[in-house]
Amino acid sequence: DRLTEIVDRIRALTDRTGSAARYCANMLEADDLCSDLTEEMKRSSYRLLADAQHEITFEGQEFLQKLNPKKRIDLFLFYKESLTNIIRHSNATRVTTRLTANRNEVLLDITDDGVGMPGESSPVPASLKRRARLLGAHLDVTCPENGGTRITLQLKTRKFGYKT
């Protein structure tokens, strides 16, 4: 009986993992996913930050459209992961997002007025490190003196180029 229970649990986990992998593969193959990165970010932020005051601004949208579609998706997923961390851990009431792009770089800056990260040399959440590494970007997470947390992601566009 115990062995049957374990095998059933393994089978259920395998089914869920397979479904998740298929979903991710389909998402990455979708041509129109994140075709308008700024709209996707707005929609997600309004949904995720419904209980917080949120300001979101964009500059250089024409450069964002030239990014490789997979990099736009990775940037979007980094943003959602950042907001998820804010919701789960910060108790923030105000969040500000600024995304700027030009020919040389994309800069994403997210700040909140939450409790900040504990400790003087707070570790960067592993999920954000992983996503930044996938993007080939520089990640900086700080706790400003006035409180809260600031997440800054800097991508040099030469690293991953523009779609042709």
PDB file of N, CA and C in Angstrom, residues 85-161:
ATOM      1  N   ASN A  85       7.717  38.991  -5.416  1.00  0.00           N
ATOM      2  CA  ASN A  85       8.509  39.127  -4.192  1.00  0.00           C
ATOM      3  C   ASN A  85       8.039  40.312  -3.349  1.00  0.00           C
ATOM      4  N   ILE A  86       7.703  41.399  -4.003  1.00  0.00           N
ATOM      5  CA  ILE A  86       7.209  42.579  -3.280  1.00  0.00           C
ATOM      6  C   ILE A  86       5.910  42.238  -2.554  1.00  0.00           C
ATOM      7  N   ILE A  87       5.001  41.584  -3.259  1.00  0.00           N
ATOM      8  CA  ILE A  87       3.706  41.225  -2.667  1.00  0.00           C
ATOM      9  C   ILE A  87       3.888  40.296  -1.469  1.00  0.00           C
ATOM     10  N   ARG A  88       4.730  39.304  -1.631  1.00  0.00           N
ATOM     11  CA  ARG A  88       4.893  38.283  -0.592  1.00  0.00           C
ATOM     12  C   ARG A  88       5.659  38.759   0.634  1.00  0.00           C
ATOM     13  N   HIS A  89       6.625  39.655   0.444  1.00  0.00           N
ATOM     14  CA  HIS A  89       7.569  39.906   1.532  1.00  0.00           C
ATOM     15  C   HIS A  89       7.653  41.341   2.032  1.00  0.00           C
ATOM     16  N   SER A  90       7.193  42.325   1.277  1.00  0.00           N
ATOM     17  CA  SER A  90       7.543  43.702   1.635  1.00  0.00           C
ATOM     18  C   SER A  90       6.511  44.460   2.465  1.00  0.00           C
ATOM     19  N   ASN A  91       5.250  44.066   2.393  1.00  0.00           N
ATOM     20  CA  ASN A  91       4.176  44.856   3.000  1.00  0.00           C
ATOM     21  C   ASN A  91       4.143  46.280   2.453  1.00  0.00           C
ATOM     22  N   ALA A  92       4.517  46.437   1.206  1.00  0.00           N
ATOM     23  CA  ALA A  92       4.568  47.758   0.575  1.00  0.00           C
ATOM     24  C   ALA A  92       3.166  48.279   0.285  1.00  0.00           C
ATOM     25  N   THR A  93       3.028  49.602   0.359  1.00  0.00           N
ATOM     26  CA  THR A  93       1.783  50.255  -0.018  1.00  0.00           C
ATOM     27  C   THR A  93       1.969  51.078  -1.295  1.00  0.00           C
ATOM     28  N   ARG A  94       3.220  51.289  -1.673  1.00  0.00           N
ATOM     29  CA  ARG A  94       3.525  52.076  -2.870  1.00  0.00           C
ATOM     30  C   ARG A  94       4.680  51.420  -3.625  1.00  0.00           C
ATOM     31  N   VAL A  95       4.488  51.266  -4.947  1.00  0.00           N
ATOM     32  CA  VAL A  95       5.503  50.678  -5.819  1.00  0.00           C
ATOM     33  C   VAL A  95       5.653  51.579  -7.043  1.00  0.00           C
ATOM     34  N   THR A  96       6.895  51.801  -7.439  1.00  0.00           N
ATOM     35  CA  THR A  96       7.185  52.601  -8.629  1.00  0.00           C
ATOM     36  C   THR A  96       8.029  51.774  -9.580  1.00  0.00           C
ATOM     37  N   THR A  97       7.613  51.745 -10.842  1.00  0.00           N
ATOM     38  CA  THR A  97       8.355  51.031 -11.877  1.00  0.00           C
ATOM     39  C   THR A  97       8.730  52.013 -12.970  1.00  0.00           C
ATOM     40  N   ARG A  98       9.989  51.923 -13.387  1.00  0.00           N
ATOM     41  CA  ARG A  98      10.447  52.753 -14.504  1.00  0.00           C
ATOM     42  C   ARG A  98      11.262  51.866 -15.434  1.00  0.00           C
ATOM     43  N   LEU A  99      10.850  51.800 -16.691  1.00  0.00           N
ATOM     44  CA  LEU A  99      11.564  51.033 -17.703  1.00  0.00           C
ATOM     45  C   LEU A  99      12.017  52.003 -18.785  1.00  0.00           C
ATOM     46  N   THR A 100      13.332  52.087 -18.968  1.00  0.00           N
ATOM     47  CA  THR A 100      13.878  52.965 -19.998  1.00  0.00           C
ATOM     48  C   THR A 100      14.753  52.138 -20.930  1.00  0.00           C
ATOM     49  N   ALA A 101      14.687  52.470 -22.199  1.00  0.00           N
ATOM     50  CA  ALA A 101      15.483  51.748 -23.190  1.00  0.00           C
ATOM     51  C   ALA A 101      16.057  52.742 -24.183  1.00  0.00           C
ATOM     52  N   ASN A 102      17.251  52.434 -24.630  1.00  0.00           N
ATOM     53  CA  ASN A 102      17.863  53.186 -25.715  1.00  0.00           C
ATOM     54  C   ASN A 102      18.678  52.215 -26.551  1.00  0.00           C
ATOM     55  N   ARG A 103      19.428  52.722 -27.465  1.00  0.00           N
ATOM     56  CA  ARG A 103      20.189  51.881 -28.383  1.00  0.00           C
ATOM     57  C   ARG A 103      21.179  50.972 -27.655  1.00  0.00           C
ATOM     58  N   ASN A 104      21.671  51.390 -26.504  1.00  0.00           N
ATOM     59  CA  ASN A 104      22.740  50.664 -25.816  1.00  0.00           C
ATOM     60  C   ASN A 104      22.303  49.811 -24.637  1.00  0.00           C
ATOM     61  N   GLU A 105      21.182  50.167 -24.007  1.00  0.00           N
ATOM     62  CA  GLU A 105      20.804  49.423 -22.806  1.00  0.00           C
ATOM     63  C   GLU A 105      19.313  49.517 -22.519  1.00  0.00           C
ATOM     64  N   VAL A 106      18.873  48.576 -21.686  1.00  0.00           N
ATOM     65  CA  VAL A 106      17.528  48.589 -21.121  1.00  0.00           C
ATOM     66  C   VAL A 106      17.721  48.624 -19.612  1.00  0.00           C
ATOM     67  N   LEU A 107      17.043  49.548 -18.960  1.00  0.00           N
ATOM     68  CA  LEU A 107      17.172  49.706 -17.515  1.00  0.00           C
ATOM     69  C   LEU A 107      15.790  49.596 -16.879  1.00  0.00           C
ATOM     70  N   LEU A 108      15.637  48.625 -15.987  1.00  0.00           N
ATOM     71  CA  LEU A 108      14.390  48.429 -15.252  1.00  0.00           C
ATOM     72  C   LEU A 108      14.662  48.765 -13.795  1.00  0.00           C
ATOM     73  N   ASP A 109      13.877  49.683 -13.255  1.00  0.00           N
ATOM     74  CA  ASP A 109      14.061  50.122 -11.878  1.00  0.00           C
ATOM     75  C   ASP A 109      12.716  49.993 -11.152  1.00  0.00           C
ATOM     76  N   ILE A 110      12.705  49.196 -10.086  1.00  0.00           N
ATOM     77  CA  ILE A 110      11.479  48.965  -9.314  1.00  0.00           C
ATOM     78  C   ILE A 110      11.781  49.319  -7.865  1.00  0.00           C
ATOM     79  N   THR A 111      10.992  50.220  -7.281  1.00  0.00           N
ATOM     80  CA  THR A 111      11.179  50.578  -5.879  1.00  0.00           C
ATOM     81  C   THR A 111       9.865  50.391  -5.135  1.00  0.00           C
ATOM     82  N   ASP A 112       9.982  50.074  -3.844  1.00  0.00           N
ATOM     83  CA  ASP A 112       8.787  49.976  -3.009  1.00  0.00           C
ATOM     84  C   ASP A 112       9.070  50.633  -1.669  1.00  0.00           C
ATOM     85  N   ASP A 113       8.001  50.876  -0.922  1.00  0.00           N
ATOM     86  CA  ASP A 113       8.129  51.504   0.392  1.00  0.00           C
ATOM     87  C   ASP A 113       7.915  50.500   1.521  1.00  0.00           C
ATOM     88  N   GLY A 114       8.214  49.255   1.237  1.00  0.00           N
ATOM     89  CA  GLY A 114       7.972  48.185   2.209  1.00  0.00           C
ATOM     90  C   GLY A 114       9.019  48.127   3.306  1.00  0.00           C
ATOM     91  N   VAL A 115       9.090  46.970   3.946  1.00  0.00           N
ATOM     92  CA  VAL A 115       9.956  46.787   5.117  1.00  0.00           C
ATOM     93  C   VAL A 115      11.421  46.625   4.747  1.00  0.00           C
ATOM     94  N   GLY A 116      11.745  46.513   3.479  1.00  0.00           N
ATOM     95  CA  GLY A 116      13.127  46.309   3.067  1.00  0.00           C
ATOM     96  C   GLY A 116      13.526  44.868   3.289  1.00  0.00           C
ATOM     97  N   MET A 117      14.789  44.613   3.075  1.00  0.00           N
ATOM     98  CA  MET A 117      15.293  43.259   3.254  1.00  0.00           C
ATOM     99  C   MET A 117      16.083  43.211   4.552  1.00  0.00           C
ATOM    100  N   PRO A 118      15.889  42.173   5.350  1.00  0.00           N
ATOM    101  CA  PRO A 118      16.545  42.107   6.646  1.00  0.00           C
ATOM    102  C   PRO A 118      18.058  41.972   6.518  1.00  0.00           C
ATOM    103  N   GLY A 119      18.758  42.550   7.468  1.00  0.00           N
ATOM    104  CA  GLY A 119      20.214  42.442   7.490  1.00  0.00           C
ATOM    105  C   GLY A 119      20.864  43.532   6.673  1.00  0.00           C
ATOM    106  N   GLU A 120      22.103  43.824   7.018  1.00  0.00           N
ATOM    107  CA  GLU A 120      22.800  44.902   6.335  1.00  0.00           C
ATOM    108  C   GLU A 120      23.235  44.507   4.934  1.00  0.00           C
ATOM    109  N   SER A 121      23.715  43.290   4.782  1.00  0.00           N
ATOM    110  CA  SER A 121      24.118  42.821   3.450  1.00  0.00           C
ATOM    111  C   SER A 121      23.111  41.763   2.994  1.00  0.00           C
ATOM    112  N   SER A 122      21.924  42.226   2.659  1.00  0.00           N
ATOM    113  CA  SER A 122      20.827  41.334   2.293  1.00  0.00           C
ATOM    114  C   SER A 122      21.146  40.558   1.028  1.00  0.00           C
ATOM    115  N   PRO A 123      20.863  39.276   1.054  1.00  0.00           N
ATOM    116  CA  PRO A 123      21.093  38.497  -0.164  1.00  0.00           C
ATOM    117  C   PRO A 123      20.025  38.817  -1.203  1.00  0.00           C
ATOM    118  N   VAL A 124      20.453  38.809  -2.450  1.00  0.00           N
ATOM    119  CA  VAL A 124      19.503  38.990  -3.545  1.00  0.00           C
ATOM    120  C   VAL A 124      18.714  37.694  -3.664  1.00  0.00           C
ATOM    121  N   PRO A 125      17.385  37.772  -3.776  1.00  0.00           N
ATOM    122  CA  PRO A 125      16.598  36.545  -3.918  1.00  0.00           C
ATOM    123  C   PRO A 125      17.113  35.687  -5.071  1.00  0.00           C
ATOM    124  N   ALA A 126      17.224  34.387  -4.837  1.00  0.00           N
ATOM    125  CA  ALA A 126      17.765  33.461  -5.835  1.00  0.00           C
ATOM    126  C   ALA A 126      16.975  33.498  -7.143  1.00  0.00           C
ATOM    127  N   SER A 127      15.660  33.667  -7.040  1.00  0.00           N
ATOM    128  CA  SER A 127      14.835  33.688  -8.253  1.00  0.00           C
ATOM    129  C   SER A 127      15.190  34.874  -9.146  1.00  0.00           C
ATOM    130  N   LEU A 128      15.487  36.025  -8.541  1.00  0.00           N
ATOM    131  CA  LEU A 128      15.870  37.194  -9.330  1.00  0.00           C
ATOM    132  C   LEU A 128      17.275  37.038  -9.897  1.00  0.00           C
ATOM    133  N   LYS A 129      18.178  36.457  -9.118  1.00  0.00           N
ATOM    134  CA  LYS A 129      19.536  36.197  -9.619  1.00  0.00           C
ATOM    135  C   LYS A 129      19.499  35.308 -10.854  1.00  0.00           C
ATOM    136  N   ARG A 130      18.690  34.256 -10.764  1.00  0.00           N
ATOM    137  CA  ARG A 130      18.585  33.303 -11.868  1.00  0.00           C
ATOM    138  C   ARG A 130      18.043  33.983 -13.119  1.00  0.00           C
ATOM    139  N   ARG A 131      16.985  34.752 -12.969  1.00  0.00           N
ATOM    140  CA  ARG A 131      16.396  35.419 -14.136  1.00  0.00           C
ATOM    141  C   ARG A 131      17.349  36.458 -14.723  1.00  0.00           C
ATOM    142  N   ALA A 132      18.068  37.194 -13.874  1.00  0.00           N
ATOM    143  CA  ALA A 132      19.042  38.170 -14.369  1.00  0.00           C
ATOM    144  C   ALA A 132      20.167  37.457 -15.120  1.00  0.00           C
ATOM    145  N   ARG A 133      20.606  36.323 -14.595  1.00  0.00           N
ATOM    146  CA  ARG A 133      21.655  35.548 -15.258  1.00  0.00           C
ATOM    147  C   ARG A 133      21.177  35.079 -16.632  1.00  0.00           C
ATOM    148  N   LEU A 134      19.932  34.622 -16.731  1.00  0.00           N
ATOM    149  CA  LEU A 134      19.387  34.183 -18.015  1.00  0.00           C
ATOM    150  C   LEU A 134      19.361  35.327 -19.035  1.00  0.00           C
ATOM    151  N   LEU A 135      19.137  36.536 -18.534  1.00  0.00           N
ATOM    152  CA  LEU A 135      19.118  37.702 -19.408  1.00  0.00           C
ATOM    153  C   LEU A 135      20.523  38.213 -19.739  1.00  0.00           C
ATOM    154  N   GLY A 136      21.518  37.774 -18.980  1.00  0.00           N
ATOM    155  CA  GLY A 136      22.867  38.314 -19.151  1.00  0.00           C
ATOM    156  C   GLY A 136      22.933  39.748 -18.661  1.00  0.00           C
ATOM    157  N   ALA A 137      22.189  40.032 -17.600  1.00  0.00           N
ATOM    158  CA  ALA A 137      22.045  41.400 -17.108  1.00  0.00           C
ATOM    159  C   ALA A 137      22.739  41.582 -15.758  1.00  0.00           C
ATOM    160  N   HIS A 138      22.983  42.834 -15.423  1.00  0.00           N
ATOM    161  CA  HIS A 138      23.518  43.182 -14.110  1.00  0.00           C
ATOM    162  C   HIS A 138      22.333  43.497 -13.192  1.00  0.00           C
ATOM    163  N   LEU A 139      22.324  42.890 -12.021  1.00  0.00           N
ATOM    164  CA  LEU A 139      21.242  43.068 -11.058  1.00  0.00           C
ATOM    165  C   LEU A 139      21.784  43.708  -9.792  1.00  0.00           C
ATOM    166  N   ASP A 140      21.064  44.694  -9.294  1.00  0.00           N
ATOM    167  CA  ASP A 140      21.435  45.345  -8.049  1.00  0.00           C
ATOM    168  C   ASP A 140      20.172  45.483  -7.197  1.00  0.00           C
ATOM    169  N   VAL A 141      20.216  44.981  -5.972  1.00  0.00           N
ATOM    170  CA  VAL A 141      19.103  45.122  -5.040  1.00  0.00           C
ATOM    171  C   VAL A 141      19.630  45.841  -3.811  1.00  0.00           C
ATOM    172  N   THR A 142      19.019  46.978  -3.495  1.00  0.00           N
ATOM    173  CA  THR A 142      19.467  47.771  -2.350  1.00  0.00           C
ATOM    174  C   THR A 142      18.281  48.154  -1.478  1.00  0.00           C
ATOM    175  N   CYS A 143      18.597  48.557  -0.258  1.00  0.00           N
ATOM    176  CA  CYS A 143      17.594  49.070   0.674  1.00  0.00           C
ATOM    177  C   CYS A 143      17.940  50.528   0.962  1.00  0.00           C
ATOM    178  N   PRO A 144      17.240  51.460   0.325  1.00  0.00           N
ATOM    179  CA  PRO A 144      17.534  52.882   0.537  1.00  0.00           C
ATOM    180  C   PRO A 144      17.364  53.272   2.005  1.00  0.00           C
ATOM    181  N   GLU A 145      18.038  54.343   2.395  1.00  0.00           N
ATOM    182  CA  GLU A 145      17.996  54.806   3.788  1.00  0.00           C
ATOM    183  C   GLU A 145      16.577  55.149   4.236  1.00  0.00           C
ATOM    184  N   ASN A 146      15.738  55.612   3.300  1.00  0.00           N
ATOM    185  CA  ASN A 146      14.368  55.993   3.674  1.00  0.00           C
ATOM    186  C   ASN A 146      13.426  54.796   3.719  1.00  0.00           C
ATOM    187  N   GLY A 147      13.963  53.586   3.561  1.00  0.00           N
ATOM    188  CA  GLY A 147      13.164  52.368   3.666  1.00  0.00           C
ATOM    189  C   GLY A 147      12.810  51.767   2.328  1.00  0.00           C
ATOM    190  N   GLY A 148      12.257  50.582   2.388  1.00  0.00           N
ATOM    191  CA  GLY A 148      11.846  49.893   1.173  1.00  0.00           C
ATOM    192  C   GLY A 148      12.990  49.151   0.509  1.00  0.00           C
ATOM    193  N   THR A 149      12.752  48.797  -0.749  1.00  0.00           N
ATOM    194  CA  THR A 149      13.733  48.058  -1.537  1.00  0.00           C
ATOM    195  C   THR A 149      13.762  48.641  -2.942  1.00  0.00           C
ATOM    196  N   ARG A 150      14.942  48.631  -3.538  1.00  0.00           N
ATOM    197  CA  ARG A 150      15.102  49.082  -4.921  1.00  0.00           C
ATOM    198  C   ARG A 150      15.774  47.968  -5.708  1.00  0.00           C
ATOM    199  N   ILE A 151      15.113  47.550  -6.786  1.00  0.00           N
ATOM    200  CA  ILE A 151      15.627  46.514  -7.676  1.00  0.00           C
ATOM    201  C   ILE A 151      15.973  47.197  -8.993  1.00  0.00           C
ATOM    202  N   THR A 152      17.233  47.048  -9.416  1.00  0.00           N
ATOM    203  CA  THR A 152      17.671  47.646 -10.671  1.00  0.00           C
ATOM    204  C   THR A 152      18.275  46.563 -11.550  1.00  0.00           C
ATOM    205  N   LEU A 153      17.762  46.464 -12.757  1.00  0.00           N
ATOM    206  CA  LEU A 153      18.255  45.489 -13.732  1.00  0.00           C
ATOM    207  C   LEU A 153      18.762  46.259 -14.941  1.00  0.00           C
ATOM    208  N   GLN A 154      20.016  46.014 -15.320  1.00  0.00           N
ATOM    209  CA  GLN A 154      20.616  46.714 -16.456  1.00  0.00           C
ATOM    210  C   GLN A 154      21.055  45.694 -17.495  1.00  0.00           C
ATOM    211  N   LEU A 155      20.499  45.837 -18.700  1.00  0.00           N
ATOM    212  CA  LEU A 155      20.836  44.950 -19.808  1.00  0.00           C
ATOM    213  C   LEU A 155      21.544  45.758 -20.878  1.00  0.00           C
ATOM    214  N   LYS A 156      22.710  45.325 -21.238  1.00  0.00           N
ATOM    215  CA  LYS A 156      23.409  45.940 -22.368  1.00  0.00           C
ATOM    216  C   LYS A 156      22.863  45.280 -23.629  1.00  0.00           C
ATOM    217  N   THR A 157      22.321  46.059 -24.538  1.00  0.00           N
ATOM    218  CA  THR A 157      21.657  45.477 -25.708  1.00  0.00           C
ATOM    219  C   THR A 157      22.626  44.780 -26.637  1.00  0.00           C
ATOM    220  N   ARG A 158      23.892  45.137 -26.608  1.00  0.00           N
ATOM    221  CA  ARG A 158      24.863  44.450 -27.459  1.00  0.00           C
ATOM    222  C   ARG A 158      24.993  42.986 -27.082  1.00  0.00           C
ATOM    223  N   LYS A 159      24.690  42.648 -25.827  1.00  0.00           N
ATOM    224  CA  LYS A 159      24.819  41.254 -25.368  1.00  0.00           C
ATOM    225  C   LYS A 159      23.853  40.333 -26.087  1.00  0.00           C
ATOM    226  N   PHE A 160      22.649  40.823 -26.376  1.00  0.00           N
ATOM    227  CA  PHE A 160      21.671  39.923 -26.987  1.00  0.00           C
ATOM    228  C   PHE A 160      21.094  40.483 -28.267  1.00  0.00           C
ATOM    229  N   GLY A 161      21.424  41.687 -28.594  1.00  0.00           N
ATOM    230  CA  GLY A 161      21.094  42.247 -29.900  1.00  0.00           C
ATOM    231  C   GLY A 161      19.626  42.498 -30.145  1.00  0.00           C
TER     232      GLY A 161
END
